[in-house]
PDB file of C-alpha atoms and ligand atoms in Angstrom:
ATOM      1  CA  MET R  20     -27.934 -32.812  33.870  1.00  0.00           C
ATOM      2  CA  ALA R  21     -28.700 -31.057  30.562  1.00  0.00           C
ATOM      3  CA  VAL R  22     -29.726 -33.414  27.760  1.00  0.00           C
ATOM      4  CA  PRO R  23     -28.818 -32.221  24.255  1.00  0.00           C
ATOM      5  CA  ASN R  24     -31.934 -31.366  22.248  1.00  0.00           C
ATOM      6  CA  HIS R  25     -30.313 -32.352  18.983  1.00  0.00           C
ATOM      7  CA  VAL R  26     -27.724 -35.132  18.680  1.00  0.00           C
ATOM      8  CA  GLY R  27     -25.970 -35.956  15.405  1.00  0.00           C
ATOM      9  CA  ILE R  28     -23.978 -39.133  14.826  1.00  0.00           C
ATOM     10  CA  ILE R  29     -21.332 -39.913  12.212  1.00  0.00           C
ATOM     11  CA  MET R  30     -21.513 -43.703  12.352  1.00  0.00           C
ATOM     12  CA  ASP R  31     -17.980 -44.612  11.309  1.00  0.00           C
ATOM     13  CA  GLY R  32     -15.989 -47.824  11.442  1.00  0.00           C
ATOM     14  CA  ASN R  33     -18.285 -50.472   9.934  1.00  0.00           C
ATOM     15  CA  GLY R  34     -15.664 -51.476   7.361  1.00  0.00           C
ATOM     16  CA  ARG R  35     -12.822 -51.779   9.889  1.00  0.00           C
ATOM     17  CA  TRP R  36     -15.088 -53.752  12.232  1.00  0.00           C
ATOM     18  CA  ALA R  37     -15.720 -56.294   9.459  1.00  0.00           C
ATOM     19  CA  ILE R  38     -12.136 -56.471   8.197  1.00  0.00           C
ATOM     20  CA  GLY R  39     -10.902 -57.057  11.756  1.00  0.00           C
ATOM     21  CA  ARG R  40     -13.093 -60.179  11.782  1.00  0.00           C
ATOM     22  CA  ASP R  41     -12.189 -61.360   8.279  1.00  0.00           C
ATOM     23  CA  LEU R  42     -15.679 -60.545   7.096  1.00  0.00           C
ATOM     24  CA  ALA R  43     -16.931 -58.666   4.034  1.00  0.00           C
ATOM     25  CA  ARG R  44     -17.492 -54.930   4.631  1.00  0.00           C
ATOM     26  CA  LYS R  45     -21.219 -55.413   4.114  1.00  0.00           C
ATOM     27  CA  GLU R  46     -21.298 -57.498   7.314  1.00  0.00           C
ATOM     28  CA  GLY R  47     -20.040 -54.428   9.155  1.00  0.00           C
ATOM     29  CA  HIS R  48     -22.871 -52.356   7.699  1.00  0.00           C
ATOM     30  CA  LYS R  49     -25.394 -55.033   8.754  1.00  0.00           C
ATOM     31  CA  LYS R  50     -24.127 -54.973  12.328  1.00  0.00           C
ATOM     32  CA  GLY R  51     -23.977 -51.173  12.130  1.00  0.00           C
ATOM     33  CA  ALA R  52     -27.645 -51.021  11.146  1.00  0.00           C
ATOM     34  CA  ASN R  53     -28.508 -53.072  14.261  1.00  0.00           C
ATOM     35  CA  THR R  54     -26.524 -50.629  16.359  1.00  0.00           C
ATOM     36  CA  CYS R  55     -28.556 -47.772  14.827  1.00  0.00           C
ATOM     37  CA  MET R  56     -31.768 -49.353  16.054  1.00  0.00           C
ATOM     38  CA  ASP R  57     -30.457 -49.744  19.630  1.00  0.00           C
ATOM     39  CA  ILE R  58     -29.275 -46.143  19.678  1.00  0.00           C
ATOM     40  CA  ILE R  59     -32.580 -44.791  18.320  1.00  0.00           C
ATOM     41  CA  HIS R  60     -34.418 -46.552  21.171  1.00  0.00           C
ATOM     42  CA  THR R  61     -31.964 -45.137  23.702  1.00  0.00           C
ATOM     43  CA  ALA R  62     -32.242 -41.618  22.273  1.00  0.00           C
ATOM     44  CA  ILE R  63     -36.031 -41.789  22.681  1.00  0.00           C
ATOM     45  CA  ASP R  64     -35.633 -43.067  26.260  1.00  0.00           C
ATOM     46  CA  GLN R  65     -33.147 -40.267  27.026  1.00  0.00           C
ATOM     47  CA  GLN R  66     -35.632 -37.675  25.714  1.00  0.00           C
ATOM     48  CA  VAL R  67     -33.445 -36.421  22.920  1.00  0.00           C
ATOM     49  CA  LYS R  68     -35.692 -34.270  20.697  1.00  0.00           C
ATOM     50  CA  VAL R  69     -33.869 -34.680  17.379  1.00  0.00           C
ATOM     51  CA  LEU R  70     -31.471 -37.465  16.340  1.00  0.00           C
ATOM     52  CA  SER R  71     -29.616 -37.053  13.020  1.00  0.00           C
ATOM     53  CA  LEU R  72     -27.819 -40.112  11.621  1.00  0.00           C
ATOM     54  CA  TYR R  73     -25.342 -39.934   8.742  1.00  0.00           C
ATOM     55  CA  ALA R  74     -26.141 -43.111   6.779  1.00  0.00           C
ATOM     56  CA  PHE R  75     -24.911 -42.292   3.261  1.00  0.00           C
ATOM     57  CA  SER R  76     -23.077 -39.224   2.019  1.00  0.00           C
ATOM     58  CA  THR R  77     -22.966 -37.586  -1.404  1.00  0.00           C
ATOM     59  CA  GLU R  78     -19.361 -38.850  -1.542  1.00  0.00           C
ATOM     60  CA  ASN R  79     -20.172 -42.487  -0.670  1.00  0.00           C
ATOM     61  CA  TRP R  80     -21.247 -43.203  -4.285  1.00  0.00           C
ATOM     62  CA  THR R  81     -17.549 -43.582  -5.140  1.00  0.00           C
ATOM     63  CA  ARG R  82     -17.366 -46.853  -3.138  1.00  0.00           C
ATOM     64  CA  PRO R  83     -17.457 -50.177  -5.015  1.00  0.00           C
ATOM     65  CA  ALA R  84     -20.926 -50.803  -6.492  1.00  0.00           C
ATOM     66  CA  ASP R  85     -21.582 -53.895  -4.380  1.00  0.00           C
ATOM     67  CA  GLU R  86     -20.855 -51.994  -1.159  1.00  0.00           C
ATOM     68  CA  VAL R  87     -23.132 -49.100  -2.223  1.00  0.00           C
ATOM     69  CA  SER R  88     -25.900 -51.529  -3.042  1.00  0.00           C
ATOM     70  CA  SER R  89     -25.478 -53.370   0.276  1.00  0.00           C
ATOM     71  CA  ILE R  90     -25.936 -50.093   2.215  1.00  0.00           C
ATOM     72  CA  ILE R  91     -28.919 -48.972   0.114  1.00  0.00           C
ATOM     73  CA  SER R  92     -30.538 -52.428   0.392  1.00  0.00           C
ATOM     74  CA  LEU R  93     -30.197 -52.262   4.169  1.00  0.00           C
ATOM     75  CA  LEU R  94     -31.869 -48.855   4.157  1.00  0.00           C
ATOM     76  CA  ASP R  95     -34.705 -50.157   1.977  1.00  0.00           C
ATOM     77  CA  LEU R  96     -35.199 -53.096   4.325  1.00  0.00           C
ATOM     78  CA  TYR R  97     -35.154 -51.086   7.546  1.00  0.00           C
ATOM     79  CA  LEU R  98     -37.485 -48.437   6.098  1.00  0.00           C
ATOM     80  CA  GLN R  99     -40.055 -51.200   5.639  1.00  0.00           C
ATOM     81  CA  THR R 100     -39.532 -52.848   9.020  1.00  0.00           C
ATOM     82  CA  GLU R 101     -37.710 -51.444  12.051  1.00  0.00           C
ATOM     83  CA  ILE R 102     -38.079 -47.761  11.143  1.00  0.00           C
ATOM     84  CA  LEU R 103     -41.835 -48.223  10.758  1.00  0.00           C
ATOM     85  CA  ALA R 104     -41.855 -49.841  14.218  1.00  0.00           C
ATOM     86  CA  PHE R 105     -40.350 -46.646  15.657  1.00  0.00           C
ATOM     87  CA  LEU R 106     -43.291 -44.666  14.325  1.00  0.00           C
ATOM     88  CA  LYS R 107     -45.372 -46.491  16.951  1.00  0.00           C
ATOM     89  CA  ARG R 108     -43.157 -44.832  19.573  1.00  0.00           C
ATOM     90  CA  GLY R 109     -44.200 -41.441  18.163  1.00  0.00           C
ATOM     91  CA  VAL R 110     -41.064 -40.900  16.083  1.00  0.00           C
ATOM     92  CA  LYS R 111     -41.321 -38.356  13.293  1.00  0.00           C
ATOM     93  CA  PHE R 112     -39.167 -39.470  10.366  1.00  0.00           C
ATOM     94  CA  VAL R 113     -37.421 -36.895   8.170  1.00  0.00           C
ATOM     95  CA  LEU R 114     -34.974 -37.422   5.306  1.00  0.00           C
ATOM     96  CA  LEU R 115     -31.879 -35.241   5.048  1.00  0.00           C
ATOM     97  CA  GLY R 116     -30.378 -35.265   1.576  1.00  0.00           C
ATOM     98  CA  ASP R 117     -31.173 -35.121  -2.100  1.00  0.00           C
ATOM     99  CA  ARG R 118     -33.775 -37.797  -2.757  1.00  0.00           C
ATOM    100  CA  SER R 119     -33.865 -37.082  -6.499  1.00  0.00           C
ATOM    101  CA  LYS R 120     -30.767 -39.235  -7.075  1.00  0.00           C
ATOM    102  CA  LEU R 121     -32.117 -42.246  -5.163  1.00  0.00           C
ATOM    103  CA  SER R 122     -33.960 -45.145  -6.795  1.00  0.00           C
ATOM    104  CA  ALA R 123     -37.747 -45.037  -7.133  1.00  0.00           C
ATOM    105  CA  LYS R 124     -37.945 -47.878  -4.599  1.00  0.00           C
ATOM    106  CA  THR R 125     -35.863 -46.100  -1.936  1.00  0.00           C
ATOM    107  CA  ARG R 126     -37.760 -42.849  -2.542  1.00  0.00           C
ATOM    108  CA  PHE R 127     -41.039 -44.701  -2.099  1.00  0.00           C
ATOM    109  CA  TRP R 128     -40.082 -46.103   1.319  1.00  0.00           C
ATOM    110  CA  LEU R 129     -38.573 -42.803   2.477  1.00  0.00           C
ATOM    111  CA  ASN R 130     -41.721 -40.912   1.458  1.00  0.00           C
ATOM    112  CA  ASN R 131     -43.840 -43.587   3.117  1.00  0.00           C
ATOM    113  CA  ALA R 132     -42.062 -43.229   6.494  1.00  0.00           C
ATOM    114  CA  GLU R 133     -42.302 -39.440   6.282  1.00  0.00           C
ATOM    115  CA  LYS R 134     -45.978 -39.486   5.341  1.00  0.00           C
ATOM    116  CA  LEU R 135     -46.973 -41.994   8.024  1.00  0.00           C
ATOM    117  CA  SER R 136     -45.231 -39.992  10.750  1.00  0.00           C
ATOM    118  CA  VAL R 137     -45.945 -36.437   9.658  1.00  0.00           C
ATOM    119  CA  LYS R 138     -48.251 -35.801  12.635  1.00  0.00           C
ATOM    120  CA  ASN R 139     -46.112 -37.651  15.189  1.00  0.00           C
ATOM    121  CA  LYS R 140     -45.028 -35.563  18.146  1.00  0.00           C
ATOM    122  CA  GLY R 141     -42.191 -37.681  19.524  1.00  0.00           C
ATOM    123  CA  MET R 142     -38.474 -37.623  18.736  1.00  0.00           C
ATOM    124  CA  LYS R 143     -37.593 -36.449  15.260  1.00  0.00           C
ATOM    125  CA  LEU R 144     -35.369 -38.990  13.491  1.00  0.00           C
ATOM    126  CA  GLN R 145     -33.435 -37.320  10.678  1.00  0.00           C
ATOM    127  CA  LEU R 146     -31.769 -39.908   8.450  1.00  0.00           C
ATOM    128  CA  ALA R 147     -29.149 -38.528   6.073  1.00  0.00           C
ATOM    129  CA  VAL R 148     -29.081 -40.386   2.756  1.00  0.00           C
ATOM    130  CA  ASN R 149     -27.270 -38.951  -0.269  1.00  0.00           C
ATOM    131  CA  TYR R 150     -26.512 -36.047   2.056  1.00  0.00           C
ATOM    132  CA  GLY R 151     -23.709 -33.497   1.934  1.00  0.00           C
ATOM    133  CA  GLY R 152     -23.561 -30.301   3.965  1.00  0.00           C
ATOM    134  CA  LYS R 153     -22.321 -28.236   1.019  1.00  0.00           C
ATOM    135  CA  ASP R 154     -25.011 -29.735  -1.214  1.00  0.00           C
ATOM    136  CA  ASP R 155     -27.615 -28.930   1.477  1.00  0.00           C
ATOM    137  CA  ILE R 156     -26.595 -25.247   1.421  1.00  0.00           C
ATOM    138  CA  ILE R 157     -26.572 -25.081  -2.376  1.00  0.00           C
ATOM    139  CA  ARG R 158     -30.024 -26.698  -2.578  1.00  0.00           C
ATOM    140  CA  GLY R 159     -31.254 -24.210   0.059  1.00  0.00           C
ATOM    141  CA  ILE R 160     -29.982 -21.273  -1.994  1.00  0.00           C
ATOM    142  CA  LYS R 161     -31.618 -22.690  -5.132  1.00  0.00           C
ATOM    143  CA  SER R 162     -34.929 -23.031  -3.259  1.00  0.00           C
ATOM    144  CA  LEU R 163     -34.737 -19.370  -2.228  1.00  0.00           C
ATOM    145  CA  ALA R 164     -33.936 -18.369  -5.824  1.00  0.00           C
ATOM    146  CA  ALA R 165     -36.968 -20.328  -7.031  1.00  0.00           C
ATOM    147  CA  GLN R 166     -39.123 -18.098  -4.768  1.00  0.00           C
ATOM    148  CA  GLN R 167     -37.665 -14.916  -6.329  1.00  0.00           C
ATOM    149  CA  TYR R 168     -36.000 -14.250  -2.938  1.00  0.00           C
ATOM    150  CA  ASP R 169     -34.314 -10.857  -2.544  1.00  0.00           C
ATOM    151  CA  PHE R 170     -30.693 -11.937  -1.941  1.00  0.00           C
ATOM    152  CA  SER R 171     -29.664  -8.420  -0.930  1.00  0.00           C
ATOM    153  CA  GLN R 172     -31.655  -9.124   2.276  1.00  0.00           C
ATOM    154  CA  ILE R 173     -30.301 -12.624   2.905  1.00  0.00           C
ATOM    155  CA  ASN R 174     -30.034 -13.614   6.551  1.00  0.00           C
ATOM    156  CA  GLU R 175     -29.269 -16.725   8.632  1.00  0.00           C
ATOM    157  CA  GLN R 176     -32.897 -17.414   9.463  1.00  0.00           C
ATOM    158  CA  ASP R 177     -34.117 -17.441   5.868  1.00  0.00           C
ATOM    159  CA  LEU R 178     -31.310 -19.621   4.542  1.00  0.00           C
ATOM    160  CA  GLY R 179     -31.228 -21.868   7.636  1.00  0.00           C
ATOM    161  CA  GLY R 180     -34.960 -22.455   7.251  1.00  0.00           C
ATOM    162  CA  MET R 181     -34.488 -23.715   3.684  1.00  0.00           C
ATOM    163  CA  LEU R 182     -31.932 -26.360   4.666  1.00  0.00           C
ATOM    164  CA  ASP R 183     -32.885 -29.996   5.198  1.00  0.00           C
ATOM    165  CA  GLY R 184     -34.559 -30.323   8.612  1.00  0.00           C
ATOM    166  CA  GLY R 185     -34.747 -26.517   8.588  1.00  0.00           C
ATOM    167  CA  ASP R 186     -37.308 -26.376  11.382  1.00  0.00           C
ATOM    168  CA  SER R 187     -35.104 -28.412  13.749  1.00  0.00           C
ATOM    169  CA  PRO R 188     -32.932 -26.789  16.411  1.00  0.00           C
ATOM    170  CA  PRO R 189     -29.170 -26.621  15.685  1.00  0.00           C
ATOM    171  CA  VAL R 190     -27.032 -29.627  16.560  1.00  0.00           C
ATOM    172  CA  ASP R 191     -25.986 -29.561  20.231  1.00  0.00           C
ATOM    173  CA  LEU R 192     -23.845 -32.680  20.286  1.00  0.00           C
ATOM    174  CA  MET R 193     -22.098 -34.356  17.353  1.00  0.00           C
ATOM    175  CA  ILE R 194     -20.738 -37.845  18.027  1.00  0.00           C
ATOM    176  CA  ARG R 195     -18.240 -39.566  15.750  1.00  0.00           C
ATOM    177  CA  THR R 196     -17.100 -43.126  16.291  1.00  0.00           C
ATOM    178  CA  SER R 197     -13.969 -44.970  15.103  1.00  0.00           C
ATOM    179  CA  GLY R 198     -11.299 -42.472  16.141  1.00  0.00           C
ATOM    180  CA  GLU R 199     -11.613 -40.125  13.141  1.00  0.00           C
ATOM    181  CA  LYS R 200     -11.934 -36.489  14.170  1.00  0.00           C
ATOM    182  CA  ARG R 201     -13.614 -34.635  11.364  1.00  0.00           C
ATOM    183  CA  LEU R 202     -17.077 -33.553  10.256  1.00  0.00           C
ATOM    184  CA  SER R 203     -16.905 -35.046   6.734  1.00  0.00           C
ATOM    185  CA  ASN R 204     -19.448 -32.612   5.270  1.00  0.00           C
ATOM    186  CA  PHE R 205     -22.203 -33.528   7.768  1.00  0.00           C
ATOM    187  CA  MET R 206     -24.556 -30.684   8.800  1.00  0.00           C
ATOM    188  CA  ILE R 207     -21.796 -28.092   8.505  1.00  0.00           C
ATOM    189  CA  TRP R 208     -24.207 -25.162   8.919  1.00  0.00           C
ATOM    190  CA  GLN R 209     -26.227 -26.764  11.722  1.00  0.00           C
ATOM    191  CA  CYS R 210     -23.041 -27.626  13.709  1.00  0.00           C
ATOM    192  CA  ALA R 211     -21.829 -24.022  14.035  1.00  0.00           C
ATOM    193  CA  TYR R 212     -21.922 -24.287  17.859  1.00  0.00           C
ATOM    194  CA  ALA R 213     -22.111 -28.049  18.322  1.00  0.00           C
ATOM    195  CA  GLU R 214     -20.076 -29.796  20.974  1.00  0.00           C
ATOM    196  CA  PHE R 215     -18.061 -32.723  19.617  1.00  0.00           C
ATOM    197  CA  TYR R 216     -17.629 -36.157  21.149  1.00  0.00           C
ATOM    198  CA  PHE R 217     -15.116 -38.526  19.614  1.00  0.00           C
ATOM    199  CA  THR R 218     -14.615 -42.149  20.583  1.00  0.00           C
ATOM    200  CA  ASP R 219     -12.283 -44.839  19.236  1.00  0.00           C
ATOM    201  CA  THR R 220     -15.082 -47.411  19.408  1.00  0.00           C
ATOM    202  CA  LEU R 221     -16.121 -48.676  15.971  1.00  0.00           C
ATOM    203  CA  TRP R 222     -19.790 -48.018  15.198  1.00  0.00           C
ATOM    204  CA  PRO R 223     -20.942 -51.674  15.324  1.00  0.00           C
ATOM    205  CA  ASP R 224     -19.525 -51.884  18.881  1.00  0.00           C
ATOM    206  CA  PHE R 225     -21.069 -48.607  20.061  1.00  0.00           C
ATOM    207  CA  THR R 226     -23.422 -49.540  22.892  1.00  0.00           C
ATOM    208  CA  GLN R 227     -26.440 -47.922  24.479  1.00  0.00           C
ATOM    209  CA  ALA R 228     -24.272 -47.280  27.577  1.00  0.00           C
ATOM    210  CA  ALA R 229     -21.669 -45.546  25.392  1.00  0.00           C
ATOM    211  CA  PHE R 230     -24.361 -43.293  23.955  1.00  0.00           C
ATOM    212  CA  ILE R 231     -25.576 -42.381  27.440  1.00  0.00           C
ATOM    213  CA  GLU R 232     -21.972 -41.621  28.437  1.00  0.00           C
ATOM    214  CA  ALA R 233     -21.636 -39.243  25.458  1.00  0.00           C
ATOM    215  CA  ILE R 234     -24.835 -37.480  26.494  1.00  0.00           C
ATOM    216  CA  ASN R 235     -23.643 -37.197  30.086  1.00  0.00           C
ATOM    217  CA  THR R 236     -20.344 -35.706  28.925  1.00  0.00           C
ATOM    218  CA  PHE R 237     -22.319 -33.075  27.032  1.00  0.00           C
ATOM    219  CA  GLY R 238     -24.050 -32.129  30.299  1.00  0.00           C
ATOM    220  CA  LEU R 239     -20.637 -31.135  31.730  1.00  0.00           C
ATOM    221  CA  ARG R 240     -19.612 -28.865  28.839  1.00  0.00           C
ATOM    222  CA  ASP R 241     -19.471 -25.106  29.343  1.00  0.00           C
ATOM    223  CA  ARG R 242     -21.232 -23.668  26.292  1.00  0.00           C
ATOM    224  CA  ARG R 243     -20.686 -19.963  25.785  1.00  0.00           C
ATOM    225  CA  PHE R 244     -21.738 -19.381  22.167  1.00  0.00           C
ATOM    226  CA  GLY R 245     -19.037 -16.754  21.693  1.00  0.00           C
ATOM    227  CA  ASP R 246     -19.722 -15.013  25.008  1.00  0.00           C
ATOM    228  CA  SER R 247     -16.859 -14.526  27.507  1.00  0.00           C
ATOM    229  CA  GLY R 248     -18.850 -16.299  30.217  1.00  0.00           C
ATOM    230  CA  GLY R 249     -18.678 -13.235  32.459  1.00  0.00           C
ATOM    231  CA  VAL R 250     -14.867 -13.383  32.780  1.00  0.00           C
ATOM    232  CA  SER R 251     -13.344  -9.921  32.444  1.00  0.00           C
TER     233      SER R 251
HETATM  234  C1  FPP W 313     -19.105 -45.647   7.772  1.00  0.00           C
HETATM  235  O1  FPP W 313     -18.276 -46.750   8.006  1.00  0.00           O
HETATM  236  C2  FPP W 313     -20.463 -46.120   7.547  1.00  0.00           C
HETATM  237  C3  FPP W 313     -21.175 -45.901   6.413  1.00  0.00           C
HETATM  238  C4  FPP W 313     -20.669 -45.135   5.264  1.00  0.00           C
HETATM  239  C5  FPP W 313     -22.512 -46.483   6.250  1.00  0.00           C
HETATM  240  C6  FPP W 313     -23.378 -46.280   7.447  1.00  0.00           C
HETATM  241  C7  FPP W 313     -24.538 -47.109   7.284  1.00  0.00           C
HETATM  242  C8  FPP W 313     -25.112 -47.823   8.248  1.00  0.00           C
HETATM  243  C9  FPP W 313     -24.685 -47.848   9.657  1.00  0.00           C
HETATM  244  C10 FPP W 313     -26.312 -48.608   7.913  1.00  0.00           C
HETATM  245  C11 FPP W 313     -27.445 -47.653   7.968  1.00  0.00           C
HETATM  246  C12 FPP W 313     -28.664 -48.381   7.974  1.00  0.00           C
HETATM  247  C13 FPP W 313     -29.780 -47.946   8.542  1.00  0.00           C
HETATM  248  C14 FPP W 313     -30.911 -48.828   8.460  1.00  0.00           C
HETATM  249  C15 FPP W 313     -29.927 -46.660   9.250  1.00  0.00           C
HETATM  250  P1  FPP W 313     -17.127 -47.079   6.939  1.00  0.00           P
HETATM  251  O2  FPP W 313     -17.673 -48.070   5.980  1.00  0.00           O
HETATM  252  O3  FPP W 313     -16.620 -45.818   6.337  1.00  0.00           O
HETATM  253  O4  FPP W 313     -16.082 -47.734   7.880  1.00  0.00           O
HETATM  254  P2  FPP W 313     -14.487 -47.673   7.741  1.00  0.00           P
HETATM  255  O5  FPP W 313     -14.098 -46.235   7.923  1.00  0.00           O
HETATM  256  O6  FPP W 313     -14.023 -48.548   8.862  1.00  0.00           O
HETATM  257  O7  FPP W 313     -14.142 -48.218   6.382  1.00  0.00           O
END
C-alpha cells in the first residue's frame, strides 16, 4: 500500500482533553507533547519521508500568557532532550515559521537541532513554531524581492522553493485531530493536492495505531491531481 511521502498533522484538542479531566490546559499540552514523540517514532518506522507538525501558529500568541509560555517551555525542553534523541535515528530537523519573533533561548535550541542534523539522511521532521501559511508566502515573496527577482517571470517553482521547507515534497496527507475540519493557515500552499484525514480523537489520545490507520486510509485514496482518471 502506498505510504504518503509527506504527512502533516494539526495536533488539536489538547485543551479539551485537559478540561474534560478537570485539569489545567497546560496538562493537555504536556500529554500532547508525549503523543508527538510516539507519533514521530511511528512515522520513522512507517518510512514517512517528511513529517510536519503544527506546534504553534502565528495566531496562538493571542492565548493567555501563561498558556503561551507553557507551550514554549515544552518546546524548549523537548528541543534539548527528546528531539535530540531523534537525531540519533537519522532525523533531519527543520523549523517552519518565523524564528525572529521567538526568544533567544528558543532560537538557540532550534538552531542547535537544525545544525546537529543538517547532514542527516533520515526522516525530515518539520516543526512549525510561530508559523502561518499566509506569513510563509509573504516571507517567501520578500526573500525573492531581496534577490532582485524579476516578478514578471514569477512561477510556482521559484516561489515554492522560497517557502519554509521549500525543498520538501508537497504534503500528501494532512491529519487533523479533535473533530475540527479546517486547515487553520497550516501549509496552505503545500497542501494544494493533499488528502485530508479527520478524526474526532483529541490529540493527547491519538495513538500509534490511529496514525497507522490514517496512513492506511491514504493508501486507498484515488489521487488524480486534476486529471479525469481516464473516464470519458
Ligand atoms: C491545539 O490544541 C494545540 C496547540 C495549539 C499546541 C500544540 C502543542 C503541542 C502538542 C506541544 C508541542 C510540543 C512539542 C515538544 C512538539 P488546543 O489547545 O487548541 O486544544 P482545544 O482546541 O481543545 O482548546
